[in-house]
mmCIF file of C-alpha atoms in Angstrom:
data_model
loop_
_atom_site.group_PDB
_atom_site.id
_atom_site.type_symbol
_atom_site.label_atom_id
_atom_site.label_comp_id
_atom_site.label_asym_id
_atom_site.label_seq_id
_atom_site.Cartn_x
_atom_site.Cartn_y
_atom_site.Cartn_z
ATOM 1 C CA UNK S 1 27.285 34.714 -34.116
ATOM 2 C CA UNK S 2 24.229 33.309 -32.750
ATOM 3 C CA UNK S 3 20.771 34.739 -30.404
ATOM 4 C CA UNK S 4 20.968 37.755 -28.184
ATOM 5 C CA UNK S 5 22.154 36.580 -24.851
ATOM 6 C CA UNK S 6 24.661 33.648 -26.227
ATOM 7 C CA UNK S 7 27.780 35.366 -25.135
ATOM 8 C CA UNK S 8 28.903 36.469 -28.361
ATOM 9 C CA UNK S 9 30.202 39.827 -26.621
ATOM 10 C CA UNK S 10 32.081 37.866 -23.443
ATOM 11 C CA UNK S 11 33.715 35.243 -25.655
ATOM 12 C CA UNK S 12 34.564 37.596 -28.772
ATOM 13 C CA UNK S 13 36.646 39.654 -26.170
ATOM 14 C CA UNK S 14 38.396 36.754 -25.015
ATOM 15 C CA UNK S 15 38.836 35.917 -28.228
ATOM 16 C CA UNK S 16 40.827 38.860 -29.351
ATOM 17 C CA UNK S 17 42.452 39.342 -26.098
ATOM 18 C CA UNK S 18 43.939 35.804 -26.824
ATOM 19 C CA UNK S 19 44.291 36.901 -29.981
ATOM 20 C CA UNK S 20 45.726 40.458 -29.399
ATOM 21 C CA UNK S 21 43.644 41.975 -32.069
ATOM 22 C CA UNK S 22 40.498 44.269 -32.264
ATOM 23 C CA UNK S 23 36.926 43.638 -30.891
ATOM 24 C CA UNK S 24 34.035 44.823 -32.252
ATOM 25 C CA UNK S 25 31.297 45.391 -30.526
ATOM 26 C CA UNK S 26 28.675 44.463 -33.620
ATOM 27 C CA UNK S 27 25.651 46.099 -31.286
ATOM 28 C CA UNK S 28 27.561 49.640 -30.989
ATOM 29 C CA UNK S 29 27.086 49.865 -34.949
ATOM 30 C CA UNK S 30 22.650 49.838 -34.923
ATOM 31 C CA UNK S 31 21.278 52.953 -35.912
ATOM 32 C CA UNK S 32 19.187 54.922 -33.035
ATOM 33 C CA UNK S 33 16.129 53.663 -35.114
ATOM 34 C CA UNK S 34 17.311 50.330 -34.516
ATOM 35 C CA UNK S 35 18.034 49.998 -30.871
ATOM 36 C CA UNK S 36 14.401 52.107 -30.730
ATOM 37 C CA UNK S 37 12.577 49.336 -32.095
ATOM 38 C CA UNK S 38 13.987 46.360 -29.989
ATOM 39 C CA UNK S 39 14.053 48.613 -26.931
ATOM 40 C CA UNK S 40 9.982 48.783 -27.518
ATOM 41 C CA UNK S 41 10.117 45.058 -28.172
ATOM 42 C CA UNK S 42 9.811 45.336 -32.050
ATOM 43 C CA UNK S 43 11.447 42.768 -33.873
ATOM 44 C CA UNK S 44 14.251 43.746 -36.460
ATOM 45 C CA UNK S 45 13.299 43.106 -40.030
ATOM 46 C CA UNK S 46 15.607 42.958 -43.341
ATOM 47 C CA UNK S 47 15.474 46.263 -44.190
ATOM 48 C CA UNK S 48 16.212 47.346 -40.623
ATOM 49 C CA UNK S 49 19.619 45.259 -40.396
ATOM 50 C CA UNK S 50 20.937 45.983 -43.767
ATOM 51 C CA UNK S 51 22.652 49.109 -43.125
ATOM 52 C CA UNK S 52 24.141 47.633 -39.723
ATOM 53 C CA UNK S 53 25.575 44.624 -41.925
ATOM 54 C CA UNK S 54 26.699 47.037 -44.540
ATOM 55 C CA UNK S 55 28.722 48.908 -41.654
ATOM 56 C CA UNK S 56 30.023 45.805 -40.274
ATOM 57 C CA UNK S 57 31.120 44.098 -43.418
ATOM 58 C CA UNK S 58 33.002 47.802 -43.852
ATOM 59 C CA UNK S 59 34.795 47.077 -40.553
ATOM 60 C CA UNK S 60 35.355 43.599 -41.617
ATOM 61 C CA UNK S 61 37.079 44.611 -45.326
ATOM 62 C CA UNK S 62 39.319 47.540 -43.488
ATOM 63 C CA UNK S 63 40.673 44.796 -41.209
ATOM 64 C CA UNK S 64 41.616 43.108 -44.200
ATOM 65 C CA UNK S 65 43.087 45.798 -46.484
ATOM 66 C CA UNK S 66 45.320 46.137 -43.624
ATOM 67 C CA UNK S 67 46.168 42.761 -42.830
ATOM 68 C CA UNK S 68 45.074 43.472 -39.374
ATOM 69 C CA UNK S 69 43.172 40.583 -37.240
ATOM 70 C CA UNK S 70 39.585 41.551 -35.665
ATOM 71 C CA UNK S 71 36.687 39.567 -34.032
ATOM 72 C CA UNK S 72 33.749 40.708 -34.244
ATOM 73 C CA UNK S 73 30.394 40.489 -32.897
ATOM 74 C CA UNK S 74 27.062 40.144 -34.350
ATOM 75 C CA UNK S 75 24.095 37.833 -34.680
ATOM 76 C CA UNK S 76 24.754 36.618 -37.873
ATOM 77 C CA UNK S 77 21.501 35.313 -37.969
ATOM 78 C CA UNK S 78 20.697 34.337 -41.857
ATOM 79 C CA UNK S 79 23.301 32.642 -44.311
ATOM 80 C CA UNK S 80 22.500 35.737 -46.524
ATOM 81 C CA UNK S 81 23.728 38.311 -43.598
ATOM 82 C CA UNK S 82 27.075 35.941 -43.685
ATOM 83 C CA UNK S 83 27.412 36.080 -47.143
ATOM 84 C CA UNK S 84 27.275 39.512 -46.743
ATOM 85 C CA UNK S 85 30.072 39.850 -44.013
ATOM 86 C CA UNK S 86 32.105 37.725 -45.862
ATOM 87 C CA UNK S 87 31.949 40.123 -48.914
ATOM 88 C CA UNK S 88 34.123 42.089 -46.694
ATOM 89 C CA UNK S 89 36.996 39.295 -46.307
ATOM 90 C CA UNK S 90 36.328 35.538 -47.431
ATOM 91 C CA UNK S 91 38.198 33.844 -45.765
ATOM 92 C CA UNK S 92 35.412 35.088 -42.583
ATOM 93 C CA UNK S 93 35.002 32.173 -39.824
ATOM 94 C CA UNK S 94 32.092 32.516 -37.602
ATOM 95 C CA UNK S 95 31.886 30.871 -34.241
ATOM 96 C CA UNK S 96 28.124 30.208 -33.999
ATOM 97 C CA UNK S 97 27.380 30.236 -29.720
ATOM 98 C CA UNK S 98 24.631 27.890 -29.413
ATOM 99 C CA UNK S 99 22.464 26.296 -26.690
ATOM 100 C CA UNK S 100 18.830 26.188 -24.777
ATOM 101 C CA UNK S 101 16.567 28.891 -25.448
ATOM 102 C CA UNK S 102 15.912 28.215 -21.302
ATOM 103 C CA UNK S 103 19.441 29.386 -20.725
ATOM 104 C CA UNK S 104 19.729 32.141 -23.527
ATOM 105 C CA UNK S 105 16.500 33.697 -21.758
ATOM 106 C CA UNK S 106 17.820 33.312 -18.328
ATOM 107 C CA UNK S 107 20.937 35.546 -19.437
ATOM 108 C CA UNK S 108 18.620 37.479 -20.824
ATOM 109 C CA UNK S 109 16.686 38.272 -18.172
ATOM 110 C CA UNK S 110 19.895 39.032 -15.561
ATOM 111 C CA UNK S 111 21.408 41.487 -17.956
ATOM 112 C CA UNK S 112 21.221 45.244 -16.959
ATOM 113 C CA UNK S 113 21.068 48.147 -19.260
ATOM 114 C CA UNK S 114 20.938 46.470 -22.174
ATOM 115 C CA UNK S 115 18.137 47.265 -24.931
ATOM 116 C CA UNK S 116 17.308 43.864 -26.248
ATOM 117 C CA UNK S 117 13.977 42.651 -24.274
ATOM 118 C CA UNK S 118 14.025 38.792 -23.141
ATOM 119 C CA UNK S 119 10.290 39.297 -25.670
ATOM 120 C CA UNK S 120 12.281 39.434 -28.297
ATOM 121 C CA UNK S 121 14.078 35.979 -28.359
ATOM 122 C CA UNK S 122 11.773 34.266 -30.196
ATOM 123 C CA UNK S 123 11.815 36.034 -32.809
ATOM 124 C CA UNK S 124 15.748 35.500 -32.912
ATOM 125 C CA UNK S 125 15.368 31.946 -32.807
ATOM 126 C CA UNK S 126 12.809 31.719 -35.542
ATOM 127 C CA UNK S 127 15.045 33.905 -37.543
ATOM 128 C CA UNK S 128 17.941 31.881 -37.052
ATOM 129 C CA UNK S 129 19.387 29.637 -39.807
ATOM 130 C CA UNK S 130 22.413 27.795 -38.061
ATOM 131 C CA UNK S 131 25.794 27.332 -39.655
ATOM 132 C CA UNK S 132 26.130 25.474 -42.180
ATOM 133 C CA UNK S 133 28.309 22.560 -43.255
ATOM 134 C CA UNK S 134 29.781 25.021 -46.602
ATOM 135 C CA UNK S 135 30.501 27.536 -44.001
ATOM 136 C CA UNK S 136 34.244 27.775 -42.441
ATOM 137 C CA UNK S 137 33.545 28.102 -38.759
ATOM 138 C CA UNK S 138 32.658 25.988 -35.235
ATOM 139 C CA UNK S 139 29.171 25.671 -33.254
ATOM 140 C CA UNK S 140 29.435 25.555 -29.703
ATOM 141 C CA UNK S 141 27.791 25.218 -27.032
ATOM 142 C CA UNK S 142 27.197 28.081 -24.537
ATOM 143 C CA UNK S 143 27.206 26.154 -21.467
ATOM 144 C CA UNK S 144 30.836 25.141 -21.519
ATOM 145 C CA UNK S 145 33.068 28.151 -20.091
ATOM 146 C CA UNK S 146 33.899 30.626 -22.166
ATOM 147 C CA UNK S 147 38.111 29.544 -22.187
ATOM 148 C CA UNK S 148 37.120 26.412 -23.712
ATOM 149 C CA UNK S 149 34.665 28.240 -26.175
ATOM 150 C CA UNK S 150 37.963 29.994 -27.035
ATOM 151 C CA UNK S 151 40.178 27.212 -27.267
ATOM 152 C CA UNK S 152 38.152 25.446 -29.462
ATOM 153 C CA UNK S 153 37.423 28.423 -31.833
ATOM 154 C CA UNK S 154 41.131 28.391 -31.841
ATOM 155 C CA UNK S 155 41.203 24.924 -32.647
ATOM 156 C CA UNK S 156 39.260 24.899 -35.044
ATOM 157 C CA UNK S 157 36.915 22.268 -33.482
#
């Protein structure tokens, strides 16, 4: 979890690879709509990311019913989108990739092709409501390499 730009997608395939279970790809599940309105810089509201959790947290509860391991990716951004996911399996951890917004918007900015404008990072980090202590799951920090990001997710540090 965490701001768009954090490296949720680079370390969330390590993960799994280390793993040997699914990724998911959290962004592939927005509605056209969606990827519309950040694309023109628009901000994401409630209503605009409930059917994208709802989709996710259906990912999340096959995964389960099948006993199958997955890591997925998404922003996670409020406790009450997390509460949500974890509707879909409780025992959910969430790796929250944290750091400077300096950083974050320097990724930002070097990315190709993707629809998220640098513009909209602010309104990501106002959004955000970090992990907290009640919540199973590791903050780290995005300038340590992403092999120690995984290792420590794996440690449970």
């Amino acid at each position: 979890m965490g701001v768009s730009g954090c490296g949720k997608s680079t370390v969330g395939q390590a993960l799994a690879q280390e793993l040997d279970v699914t990724f998911v790809e959290g962004d592939q599940y927005h509605p056209a709509a969606n990827v519309a309105k950040m694309s023109a810089g628009v901000p994401l509201d409630d209503a605009d990311r409930a059917g994208w959790l709802l989709a996710l947290q259906a990912q999340i509860r096959e995964a389960r019913a099948r006993g199958a391991g997955l890591v997925l990716s998404c922003s996670a951004l409020k406790r009450r989108y997390r509460d949500l996911l974890r509707e879909g399996d409780p025992a959910l951890r969430f790796a929250h990739l944290d750091g400077p917004r300096e950083l974050i918007a320097e990724r930002m900015r070097e990315r190709a092709n993707h629809y998220m404008p640098p513009a909209l990072l602010e309104s990501q980090l106002r959004d955000l409501e970090p992990l907290q202590l009640d919540e199973a799951g590791v903050v780290l920090d995005i300038g340590s390499a992403p092999a120690l990001q995984v290792a420590r997710i794996l440690g449970g540090q």
